[in-house]
Coordinates of C-alpha atoms in Angstrom, one line a residue:
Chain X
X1 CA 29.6 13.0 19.3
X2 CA 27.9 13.2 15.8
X3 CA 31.3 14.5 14.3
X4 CA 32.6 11.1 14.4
X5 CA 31.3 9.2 10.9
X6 CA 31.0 6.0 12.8
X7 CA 28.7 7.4 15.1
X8 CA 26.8 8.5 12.5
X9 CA 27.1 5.7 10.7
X10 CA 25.8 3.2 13.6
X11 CA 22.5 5.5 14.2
X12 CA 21.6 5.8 10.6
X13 CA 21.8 1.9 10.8
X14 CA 19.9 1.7 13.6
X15 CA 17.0 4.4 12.9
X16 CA 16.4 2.5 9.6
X17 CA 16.5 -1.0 11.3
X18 CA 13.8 0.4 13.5
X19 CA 11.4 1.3 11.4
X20 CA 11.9 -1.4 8.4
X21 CA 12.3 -4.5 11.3
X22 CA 8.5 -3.2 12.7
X23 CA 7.2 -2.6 8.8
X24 CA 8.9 -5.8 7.3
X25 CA 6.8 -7.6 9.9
X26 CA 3.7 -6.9 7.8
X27 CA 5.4 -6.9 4.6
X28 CA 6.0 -10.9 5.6
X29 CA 2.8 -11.4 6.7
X30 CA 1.1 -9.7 3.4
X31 CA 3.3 -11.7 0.9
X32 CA 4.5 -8.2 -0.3
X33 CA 8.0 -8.5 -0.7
X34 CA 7.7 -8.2 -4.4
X35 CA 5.8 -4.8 -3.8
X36 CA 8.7 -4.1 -1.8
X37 CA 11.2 -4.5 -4.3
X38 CA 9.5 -2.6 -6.9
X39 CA 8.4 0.1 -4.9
X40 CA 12.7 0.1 -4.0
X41 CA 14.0 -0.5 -7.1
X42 CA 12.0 2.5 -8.4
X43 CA 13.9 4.7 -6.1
X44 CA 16.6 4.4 -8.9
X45 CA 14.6 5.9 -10.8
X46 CA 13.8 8.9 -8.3
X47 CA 17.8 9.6 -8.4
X48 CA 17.6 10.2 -12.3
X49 CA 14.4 12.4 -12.1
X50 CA 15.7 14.1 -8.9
X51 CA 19.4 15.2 -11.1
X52 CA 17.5 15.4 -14.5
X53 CA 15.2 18.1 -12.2
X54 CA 17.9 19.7 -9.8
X55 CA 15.9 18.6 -6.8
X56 CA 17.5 16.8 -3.8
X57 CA 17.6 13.3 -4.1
X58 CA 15.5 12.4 -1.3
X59 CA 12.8 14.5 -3.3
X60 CA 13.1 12.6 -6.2
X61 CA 13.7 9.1 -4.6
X62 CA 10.5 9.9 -2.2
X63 CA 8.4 11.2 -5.1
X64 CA 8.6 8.1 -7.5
X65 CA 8.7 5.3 -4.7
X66 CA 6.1 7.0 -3.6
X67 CA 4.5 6.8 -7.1
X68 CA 5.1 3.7 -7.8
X69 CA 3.8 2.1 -4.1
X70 CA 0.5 4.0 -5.1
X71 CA 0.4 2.6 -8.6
X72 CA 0.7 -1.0 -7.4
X73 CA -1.8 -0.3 -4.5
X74 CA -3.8 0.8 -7.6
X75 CA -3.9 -2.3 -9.3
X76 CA -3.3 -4.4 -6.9
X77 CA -7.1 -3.2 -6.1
X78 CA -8.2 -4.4 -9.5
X79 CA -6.1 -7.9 -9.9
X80 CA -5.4 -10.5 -7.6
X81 CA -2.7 -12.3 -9.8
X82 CA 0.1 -9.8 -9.6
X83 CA 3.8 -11.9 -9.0
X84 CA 4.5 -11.4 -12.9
X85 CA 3.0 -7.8 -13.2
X86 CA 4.7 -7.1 -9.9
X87 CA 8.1 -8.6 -11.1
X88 CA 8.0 -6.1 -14.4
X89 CA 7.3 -3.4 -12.6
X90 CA 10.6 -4.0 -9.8
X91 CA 12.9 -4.7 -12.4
X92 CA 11.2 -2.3 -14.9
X93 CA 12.1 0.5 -13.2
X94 CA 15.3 -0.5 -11.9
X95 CA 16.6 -1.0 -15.9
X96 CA 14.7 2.3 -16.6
X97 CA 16.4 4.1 -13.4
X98 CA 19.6 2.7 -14.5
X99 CA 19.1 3.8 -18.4
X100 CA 17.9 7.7 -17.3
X101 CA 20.8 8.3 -15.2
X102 CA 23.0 7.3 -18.1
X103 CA 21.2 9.4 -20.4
X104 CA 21.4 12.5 -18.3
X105 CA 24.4 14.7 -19.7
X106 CA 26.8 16.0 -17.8
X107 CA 26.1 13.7 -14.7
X108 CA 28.6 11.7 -12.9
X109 CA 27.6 10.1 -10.1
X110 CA 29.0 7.3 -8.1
X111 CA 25.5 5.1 -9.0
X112 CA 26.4 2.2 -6.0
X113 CA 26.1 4.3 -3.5
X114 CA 21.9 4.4 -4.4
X115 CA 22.4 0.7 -5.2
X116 CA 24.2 -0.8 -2.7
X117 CA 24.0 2.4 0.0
X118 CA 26.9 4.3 1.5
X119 CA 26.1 4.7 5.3
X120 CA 29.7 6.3 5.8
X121 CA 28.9 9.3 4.5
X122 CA 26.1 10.2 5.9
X123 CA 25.5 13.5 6.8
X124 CA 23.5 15.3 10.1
X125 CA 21.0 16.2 7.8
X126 CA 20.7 12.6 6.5
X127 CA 20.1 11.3 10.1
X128 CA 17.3 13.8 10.1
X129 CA 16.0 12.2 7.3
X130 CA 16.3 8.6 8.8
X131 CA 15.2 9.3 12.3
X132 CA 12.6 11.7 11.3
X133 CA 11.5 9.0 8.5
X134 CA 11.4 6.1 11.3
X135 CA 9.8 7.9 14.0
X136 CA 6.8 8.9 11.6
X137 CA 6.9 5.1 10.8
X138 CA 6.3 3.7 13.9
X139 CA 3.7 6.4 15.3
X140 CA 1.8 5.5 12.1
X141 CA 2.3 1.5 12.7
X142 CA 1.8 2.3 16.5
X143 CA -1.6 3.7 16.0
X144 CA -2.9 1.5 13.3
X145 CA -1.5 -1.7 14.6
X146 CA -4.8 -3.6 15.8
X147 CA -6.6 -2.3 12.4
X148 CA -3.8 -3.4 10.6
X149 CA -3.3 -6.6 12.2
X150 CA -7.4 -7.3 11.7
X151 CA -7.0 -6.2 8.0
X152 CA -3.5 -8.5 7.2
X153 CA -6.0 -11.2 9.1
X154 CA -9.0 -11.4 6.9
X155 CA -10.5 -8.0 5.2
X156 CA -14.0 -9.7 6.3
X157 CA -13.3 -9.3 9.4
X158 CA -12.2 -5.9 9.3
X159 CA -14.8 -4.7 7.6
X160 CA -17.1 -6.6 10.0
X161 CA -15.4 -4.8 12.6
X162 CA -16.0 -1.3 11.2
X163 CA -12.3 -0.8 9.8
X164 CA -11.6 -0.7 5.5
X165 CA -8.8 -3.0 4.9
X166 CA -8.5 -0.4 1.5
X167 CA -7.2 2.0 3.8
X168 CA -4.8 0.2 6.2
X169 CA -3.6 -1.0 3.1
X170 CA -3.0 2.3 1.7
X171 CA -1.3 2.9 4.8
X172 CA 1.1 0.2 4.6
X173 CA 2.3 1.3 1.2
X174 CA 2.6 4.9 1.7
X175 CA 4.8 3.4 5.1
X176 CA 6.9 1.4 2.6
X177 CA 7.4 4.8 0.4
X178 CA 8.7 6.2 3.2
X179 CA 11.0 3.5 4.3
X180 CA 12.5 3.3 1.5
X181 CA 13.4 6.6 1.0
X182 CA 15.0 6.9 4.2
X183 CA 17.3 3.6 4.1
X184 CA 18.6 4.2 0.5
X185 CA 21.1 5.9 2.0
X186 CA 22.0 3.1 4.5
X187 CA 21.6 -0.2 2.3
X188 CA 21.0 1.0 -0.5
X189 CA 18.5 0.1 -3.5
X190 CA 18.8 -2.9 -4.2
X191 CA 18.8 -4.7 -0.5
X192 CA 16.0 -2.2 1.0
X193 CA 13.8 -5.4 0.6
X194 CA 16.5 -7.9 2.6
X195 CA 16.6 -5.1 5.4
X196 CA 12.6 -5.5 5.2
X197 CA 12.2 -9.1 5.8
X198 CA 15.3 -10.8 6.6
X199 CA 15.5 -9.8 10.4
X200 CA 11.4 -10.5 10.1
X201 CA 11.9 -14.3 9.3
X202 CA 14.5 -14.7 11.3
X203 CA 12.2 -13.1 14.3
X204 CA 9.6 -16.0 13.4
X205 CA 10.5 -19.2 14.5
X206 CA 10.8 -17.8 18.3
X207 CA 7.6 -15.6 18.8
X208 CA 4.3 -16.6 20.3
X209 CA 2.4 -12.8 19.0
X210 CA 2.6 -10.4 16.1
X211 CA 3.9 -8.1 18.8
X212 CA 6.8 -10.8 20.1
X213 CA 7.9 -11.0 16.6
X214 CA 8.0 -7.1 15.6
X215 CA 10.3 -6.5 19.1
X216 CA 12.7 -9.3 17.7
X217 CA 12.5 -8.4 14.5
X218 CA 13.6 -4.9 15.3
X219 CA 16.6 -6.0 17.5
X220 CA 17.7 -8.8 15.1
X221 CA 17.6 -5.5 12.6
X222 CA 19.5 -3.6 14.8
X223 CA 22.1 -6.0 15.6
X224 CA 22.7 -7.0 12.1
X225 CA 23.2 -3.0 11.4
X226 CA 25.4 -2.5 13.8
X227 CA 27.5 -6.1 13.5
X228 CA 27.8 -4.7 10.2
X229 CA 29.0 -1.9 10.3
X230 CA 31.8 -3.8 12.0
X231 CA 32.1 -6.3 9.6
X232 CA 32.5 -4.0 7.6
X233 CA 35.6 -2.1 8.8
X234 CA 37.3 -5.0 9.9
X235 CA 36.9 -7.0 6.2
X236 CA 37.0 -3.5 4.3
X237 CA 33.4 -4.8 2.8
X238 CA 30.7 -2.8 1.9
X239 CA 28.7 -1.9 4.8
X240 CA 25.0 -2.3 3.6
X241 CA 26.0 -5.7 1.8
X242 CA 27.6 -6.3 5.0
X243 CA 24.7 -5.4 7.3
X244 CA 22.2 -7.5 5.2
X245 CA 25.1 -10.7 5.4
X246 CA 24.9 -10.5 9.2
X247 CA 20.8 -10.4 8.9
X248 CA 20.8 -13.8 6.8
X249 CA 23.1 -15.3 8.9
X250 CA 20.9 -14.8 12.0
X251 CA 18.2 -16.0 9.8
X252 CA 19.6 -18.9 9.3
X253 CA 20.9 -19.7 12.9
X254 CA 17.3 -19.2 14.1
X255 CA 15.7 -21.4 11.0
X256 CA 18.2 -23.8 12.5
X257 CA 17.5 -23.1 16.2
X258 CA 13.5 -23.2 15.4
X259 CA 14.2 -26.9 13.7
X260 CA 15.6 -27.9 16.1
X261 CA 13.4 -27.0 18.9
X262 CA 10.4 -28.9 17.2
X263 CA 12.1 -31.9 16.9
X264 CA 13.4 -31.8 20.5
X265 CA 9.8 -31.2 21.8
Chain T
X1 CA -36.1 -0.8 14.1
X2 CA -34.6 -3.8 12.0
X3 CA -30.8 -3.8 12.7
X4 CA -29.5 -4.5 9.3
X5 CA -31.5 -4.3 6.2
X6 CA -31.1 -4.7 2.4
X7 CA -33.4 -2.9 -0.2
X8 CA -33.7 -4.3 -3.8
X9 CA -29.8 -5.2 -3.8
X10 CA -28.0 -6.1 -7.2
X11 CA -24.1 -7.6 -6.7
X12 CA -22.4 -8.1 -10.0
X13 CA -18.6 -10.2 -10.0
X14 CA -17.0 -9.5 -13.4
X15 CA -19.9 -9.3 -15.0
X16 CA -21.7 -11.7 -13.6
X17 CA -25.3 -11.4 -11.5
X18 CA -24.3 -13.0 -7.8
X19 CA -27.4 -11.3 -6.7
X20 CA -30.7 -9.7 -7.9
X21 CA -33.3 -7.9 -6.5
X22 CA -32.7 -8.9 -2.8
X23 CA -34.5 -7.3 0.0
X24 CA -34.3 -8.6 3.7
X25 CA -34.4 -7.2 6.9
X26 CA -32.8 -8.6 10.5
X27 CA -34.8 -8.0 13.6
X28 CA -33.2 -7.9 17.1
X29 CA -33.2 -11.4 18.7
X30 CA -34.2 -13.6 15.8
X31 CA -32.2 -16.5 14.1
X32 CA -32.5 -15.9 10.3
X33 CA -30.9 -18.7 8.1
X34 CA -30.4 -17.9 4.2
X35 CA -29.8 -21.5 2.8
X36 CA -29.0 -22.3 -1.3
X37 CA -27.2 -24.3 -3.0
X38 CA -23.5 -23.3 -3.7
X39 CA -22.8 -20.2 -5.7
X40 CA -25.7 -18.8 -5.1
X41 CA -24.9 -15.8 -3.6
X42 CA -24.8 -16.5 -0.3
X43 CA -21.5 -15.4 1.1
X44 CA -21.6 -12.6 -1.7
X45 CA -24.8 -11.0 0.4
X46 CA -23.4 -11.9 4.0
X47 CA -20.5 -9.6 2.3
X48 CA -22.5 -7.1 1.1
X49 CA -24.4 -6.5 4.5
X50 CA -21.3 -6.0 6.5
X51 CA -20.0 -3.2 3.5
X52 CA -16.9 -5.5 2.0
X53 CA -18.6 -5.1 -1.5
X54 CA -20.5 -2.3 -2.9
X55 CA -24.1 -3.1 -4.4
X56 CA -24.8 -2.0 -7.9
X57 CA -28.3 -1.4 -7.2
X58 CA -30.0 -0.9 -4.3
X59 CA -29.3 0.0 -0.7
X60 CA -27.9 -1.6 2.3
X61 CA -29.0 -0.4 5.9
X62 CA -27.0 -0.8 9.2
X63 CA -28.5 0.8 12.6
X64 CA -26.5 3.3 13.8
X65 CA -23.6 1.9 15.3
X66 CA -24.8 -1.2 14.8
X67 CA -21.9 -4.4 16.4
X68 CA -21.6 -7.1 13.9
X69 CA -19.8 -10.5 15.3
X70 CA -18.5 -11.9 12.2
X71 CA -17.2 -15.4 11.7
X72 CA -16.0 -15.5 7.9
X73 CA -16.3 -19.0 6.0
X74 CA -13.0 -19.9 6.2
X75 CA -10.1 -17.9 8.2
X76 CA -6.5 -18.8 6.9
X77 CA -3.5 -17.6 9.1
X78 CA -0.7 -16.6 7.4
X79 CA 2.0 -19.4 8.8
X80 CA 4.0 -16.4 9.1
X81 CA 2.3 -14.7 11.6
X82 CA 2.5 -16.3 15.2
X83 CA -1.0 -15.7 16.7
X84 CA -2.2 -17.0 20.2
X85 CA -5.6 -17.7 21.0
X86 CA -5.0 -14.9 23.5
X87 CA -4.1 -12.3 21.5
X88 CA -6.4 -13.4 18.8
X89 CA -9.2 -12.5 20.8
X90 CA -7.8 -9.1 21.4
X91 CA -8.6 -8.4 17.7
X92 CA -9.8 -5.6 17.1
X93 CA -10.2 -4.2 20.4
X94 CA -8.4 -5.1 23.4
X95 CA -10.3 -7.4 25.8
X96 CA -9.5 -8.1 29.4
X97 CA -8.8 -12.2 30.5
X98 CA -11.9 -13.1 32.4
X99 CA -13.5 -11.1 29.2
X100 CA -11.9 -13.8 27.0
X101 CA -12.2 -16.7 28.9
X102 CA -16.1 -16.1 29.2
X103 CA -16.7 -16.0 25.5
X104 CA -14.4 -18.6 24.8
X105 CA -16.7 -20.7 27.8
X106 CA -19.8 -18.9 26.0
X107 CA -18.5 -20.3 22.6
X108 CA -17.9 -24.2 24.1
X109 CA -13.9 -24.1 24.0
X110 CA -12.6 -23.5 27.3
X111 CA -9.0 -24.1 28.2
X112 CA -7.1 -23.2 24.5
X113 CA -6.4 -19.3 25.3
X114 CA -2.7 -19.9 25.6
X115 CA -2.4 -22.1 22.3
X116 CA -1.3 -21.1 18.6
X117 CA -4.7 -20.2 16.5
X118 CA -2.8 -23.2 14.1
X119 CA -2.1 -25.9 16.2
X120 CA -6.5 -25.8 17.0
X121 CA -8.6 -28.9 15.5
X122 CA -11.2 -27.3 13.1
X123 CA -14.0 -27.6 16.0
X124 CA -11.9 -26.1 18.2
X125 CA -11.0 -23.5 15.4
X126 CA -14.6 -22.5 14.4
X127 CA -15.3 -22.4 18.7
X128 CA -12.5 -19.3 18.6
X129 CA -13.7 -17.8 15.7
X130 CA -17.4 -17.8 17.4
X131 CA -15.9 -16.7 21.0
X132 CA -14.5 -13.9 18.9
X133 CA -17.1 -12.8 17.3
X134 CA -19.2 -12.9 20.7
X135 CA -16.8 -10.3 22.4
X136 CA -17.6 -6.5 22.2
X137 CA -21.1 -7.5 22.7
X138 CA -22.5 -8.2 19.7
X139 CA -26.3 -6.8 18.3
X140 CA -26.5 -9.3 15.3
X141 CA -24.0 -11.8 14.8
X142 CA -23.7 -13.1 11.4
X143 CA -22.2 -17.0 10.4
X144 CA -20.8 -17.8 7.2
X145 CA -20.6 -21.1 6.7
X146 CA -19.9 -21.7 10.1
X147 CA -19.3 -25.5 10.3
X148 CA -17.4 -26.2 7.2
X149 CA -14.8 -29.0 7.6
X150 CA -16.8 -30.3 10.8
X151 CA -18.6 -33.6 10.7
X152 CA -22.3 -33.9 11.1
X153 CA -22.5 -34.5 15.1
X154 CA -19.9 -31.3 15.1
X155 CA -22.3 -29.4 12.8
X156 CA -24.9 -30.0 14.9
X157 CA -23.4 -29.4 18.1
X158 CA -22.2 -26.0 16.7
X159 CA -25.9 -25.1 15.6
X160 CA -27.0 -26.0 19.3
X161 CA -24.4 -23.6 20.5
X162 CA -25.7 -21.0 18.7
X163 CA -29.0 -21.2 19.9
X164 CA -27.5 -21.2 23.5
X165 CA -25.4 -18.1 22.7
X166 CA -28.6 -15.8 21.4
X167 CA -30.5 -17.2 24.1
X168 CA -28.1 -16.1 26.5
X169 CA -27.1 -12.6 25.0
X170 CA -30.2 -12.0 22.8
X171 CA -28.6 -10.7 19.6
X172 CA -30.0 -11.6 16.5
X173 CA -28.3 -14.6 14.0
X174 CA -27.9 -14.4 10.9
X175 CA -26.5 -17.3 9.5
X176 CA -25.6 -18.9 5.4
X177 CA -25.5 -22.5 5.5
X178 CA -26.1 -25.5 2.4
X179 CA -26.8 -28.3 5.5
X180 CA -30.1 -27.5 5.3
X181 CA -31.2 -30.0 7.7
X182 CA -29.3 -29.2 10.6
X183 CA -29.6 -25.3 10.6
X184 CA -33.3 -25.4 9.7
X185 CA -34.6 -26.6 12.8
X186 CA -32.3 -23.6 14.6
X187 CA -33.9 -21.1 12.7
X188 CA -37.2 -19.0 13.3
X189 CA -36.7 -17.7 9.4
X190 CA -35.7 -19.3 6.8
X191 CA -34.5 -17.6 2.9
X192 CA -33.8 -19.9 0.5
X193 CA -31.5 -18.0 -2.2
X194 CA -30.0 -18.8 -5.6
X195 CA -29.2 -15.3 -6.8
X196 CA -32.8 -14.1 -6.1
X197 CA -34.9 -15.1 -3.3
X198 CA -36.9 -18.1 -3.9
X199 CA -39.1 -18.1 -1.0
X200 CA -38.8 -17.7 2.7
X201 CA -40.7 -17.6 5.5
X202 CA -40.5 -20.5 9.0
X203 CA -38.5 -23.6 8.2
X204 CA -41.8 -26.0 7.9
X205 CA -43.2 -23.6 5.2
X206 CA -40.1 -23.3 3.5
X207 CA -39.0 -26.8 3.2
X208 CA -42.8 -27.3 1.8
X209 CA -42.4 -24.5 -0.5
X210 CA -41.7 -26.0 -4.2
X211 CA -39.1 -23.7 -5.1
X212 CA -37.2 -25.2 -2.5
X213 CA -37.9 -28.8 -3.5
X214 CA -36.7 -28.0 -7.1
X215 CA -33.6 -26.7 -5.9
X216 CA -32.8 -28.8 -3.1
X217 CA -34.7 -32.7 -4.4
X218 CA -37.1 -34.4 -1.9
X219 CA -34.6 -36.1 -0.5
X220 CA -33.7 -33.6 2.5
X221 CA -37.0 -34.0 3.4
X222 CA -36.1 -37.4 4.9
X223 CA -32.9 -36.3 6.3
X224 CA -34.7 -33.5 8.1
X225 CA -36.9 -36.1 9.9
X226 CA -33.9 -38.2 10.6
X227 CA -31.8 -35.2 12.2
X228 CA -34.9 -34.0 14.2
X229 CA -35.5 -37.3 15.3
X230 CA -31.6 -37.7 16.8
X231 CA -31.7 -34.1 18.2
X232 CA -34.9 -34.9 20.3
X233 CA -33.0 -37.5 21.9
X234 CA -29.3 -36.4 21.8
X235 CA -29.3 -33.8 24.5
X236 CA -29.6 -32.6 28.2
X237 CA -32.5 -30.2 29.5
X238 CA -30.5 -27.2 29.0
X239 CA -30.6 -27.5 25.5
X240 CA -34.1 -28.9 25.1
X241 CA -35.3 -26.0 26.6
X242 CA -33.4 -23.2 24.2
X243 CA -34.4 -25.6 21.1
X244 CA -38.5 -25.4 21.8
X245 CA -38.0 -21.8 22.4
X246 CA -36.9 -21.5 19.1
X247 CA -39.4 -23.7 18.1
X248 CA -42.4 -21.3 19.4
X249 CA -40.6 -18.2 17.8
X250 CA -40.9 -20.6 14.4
X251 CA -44.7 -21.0 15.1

């Protein structure tokens, strides 16, 4: 069954849907979309160090996301007024990523596929990668989700509670390391962040609970991944532009829907 | 064995002294109210007893395993995150129904467990918050600023609830108001803080005390009178009877 690139294609959509539409709940509820960005667009950069170092890319691309979510959890500790410093940092590193992999000789590699993603080829390994990544993801947010949910709440109250919002914090940004990581492959660099929020919002207007609107965020995720990847063949259309196209669309059919639902009530 | 003490404290924001050289202790069952005008510290040690910021000096002392109810000045929901009244409660331990329907009776707000935490009035709100707090069973439970954004008779009401609640459960109160007049006549202890403590000691001697005439003006003198003088008369039995009780543990 996995010979067939379409197969692979749809699980590596849907593993990373899983595990980005449960994350991207509290990445909306934080406000961290901009840490999300930067911690993505450094992965850029982790595809320069991993060919200027001869390690796997997923090394690399781990290692500096990784780096880089830790250094904004870092300062993010220290400042509470971050949206500038936050917005050098994303596009920072994507314009230094970009700039290394030039200046590493002999290199030639097809860049969009870490920008844009290139689900098509992915490889048994790869789906490891992503199902591994995702399962990891969702024990984690599994076990954590009421301190979590106290801590996104008010840190007062989790420290009240007996829980340090430091550390569910942490948590969540070592998550988003590991999220992004495992989609680059799938939608690429640059719209890890769309794949993170998009089916979130769109989740929002229709749930009652944080738990209602992590179940809908992760089937609007995996319906936009596998309308897609449709979409995609049909049109002949990049598939991770594709699969983040069919995400705002449902986003804005349920802003619509949610409208019009208040005004009918 | 106090339940929560603090031991010579120094908090510094930025730079700046919030607190100096604070020492108090909460005993099991009491109501102790920490009053001062605004930023004076007050929230700043309500934060520091529950560990959410570190103390530059000093120690601070929880019982061993000691439950905290905590209902924080001001609680903003992200507009982003649906929330029920329900599952709110649930937060951070999972509660059963009749569990949550009993504090929210306990706290005065029956009826709202199925609505959104946004679409509450600010009564209602602060009711949830308390009902909350109350659940898991709570040794001291501590009130920031409880009533902000309630009117006076709201205030008020709200106080009498507490009174009700530690009568009923018996855990300690510790509560940070600036409506001096209404809390003070809940309280068996009174601290009076502006980045130090300025006195403390039962409401009668601490609204005598001159430090707390310098900070706070004669005037709440009056409105002290005037707010006992409307609670004598503004309630049923039930509360009359938890109010002199509070009253003898003043005397």
């Amino acid at each position: 069954m996995l010979d067939d690139f379409l197969i692979r294609a749809a699980l590596a959509g849907l593993g990373t849907a899983l595990a980005a539409g449960l994350l991207g709940c509290f990445v909306v509820w934080r406000r961290m979309a901009y840490f999300g960005d930067a911690t993505a667009h450094a992965a850029i950069l982790g595809v320069a160090v991993s060919l200027g170092f001869q390690v796997s890319v997923l090394t690399g691309v781990a290692l500096v996301a990784l780096g880089m979510a830790l250094a904004i959890h870092w300062l993010t500790g220290r400042n509470h007024a971050m949206d500038a410093t936050l917005g050098v940092l994303a596009h920072g590193a994507l314009a230094l990523g970009l700039v290394a992999v030039a200046l590493i000789p002999g290199a030639r590699i097809n860049l969009d596929a870490y920008l844009f993603g290139d689900v098509l080829t992915v490889t048994r390994a790869d789906l490891a990668v992503i199902w591994g990544g995702a399962t990891v993801v969702c024990a984690v947010l599994w076990l954590h989700w009421s301190a979590l949910l106290t801590a996104t709440l008010n840190p007062d109250l989790a420290y009240a509670a007996g829980i340090d919002p430091r550390r569910e914090q942490l948590i969540l940004t070592l998550l988003l390391a590991a999220v992004v990581a495992v989609s680059i492959k799938v939608v690429g660099a640059l719209l890890i962040t769309a794949l993170l929020i998009i089916p979130a919002a769109a989740a929002r207007p229709f749930a009652r609970t944080p738990e209602g609107m992590a179940a809908m965020a992760t089937g609007i995720g995996a319906f936009a991944a596998l309308a897609g990847l449709r979409l995609s063949l049909w049109l002949d259309t990049p598939v991770g532009p594709s699969i983040v196209c069919v995400a705002a669309g449902v986003f804005a059919l349920a802003t619509i829907g949610g409208q019009l639902r208040t005004i009918g009530r | 064995m106090s339940l929560l003490s603090a031991d010579r404290i120094d908090v510094r924001h930025g730079g700046q002294i919030a607190l100096q050289g604070v020492s108090l202790s909460v005993e099991p069952g009491e109501i102790l109210t920490i009053v001062g005008p605004n930023g004076s510290g007050k929230s700043t040690l309500l934060r520091a007893l529950i560990g959410a910021v570190a103390p530059s000096r000093g120690t601070v002392r929880r019982a061993n395993g000691l439950r905290i109810g905590y209902v924080p000045q001001k609680l903003h929901i992200d507009p982003t995150l649906p929330l029920t009244v329900r599952r709110f409660l649930d937060l951070p331990r999972r509660v059963t129904t009749p569990e949550a329907e009993e504090a929210l009776a306990n706290a005065g707000v029956s009826g709202v467990i199925g609505q959104q935490m946004a679409s509450l009035s600010g009564g209602q709100f602060q009711r949830v918050l308390l009902a909350r707090a109350l659940l898991g069973n709570p040794q001291v439970l501590m009130l920031d600023e409880a009533t902000q954004g309630l009117d006076q008779p709201g205030s008020a009401a709200f106080y009498r609830q507490i009174e009700e609640v530690r009568g009923r459960l018996g855990c300690a109160v510790l509560m940070v108001s600036h409506e001096l007049h209404v809390v003070m006549s809940a309280s068996d202890r009174v601290i009076c803080l502006n980045h130090h403590i300025c006195c403390e000691g039962t409401p009668e001697v601490v609204s005598a005390a001159p430090a707390y005439r310098e900070l706070f003006g004669t005037g709440t003198g009056g409105a002290l009178a005037l707010y006992r003088h409307e609670h004598d008369h503004g309630h049923d039995h039930d509360h009359d009877h938890s109010h002199s009780h509070s009253h003898e543990a003043a005397e």
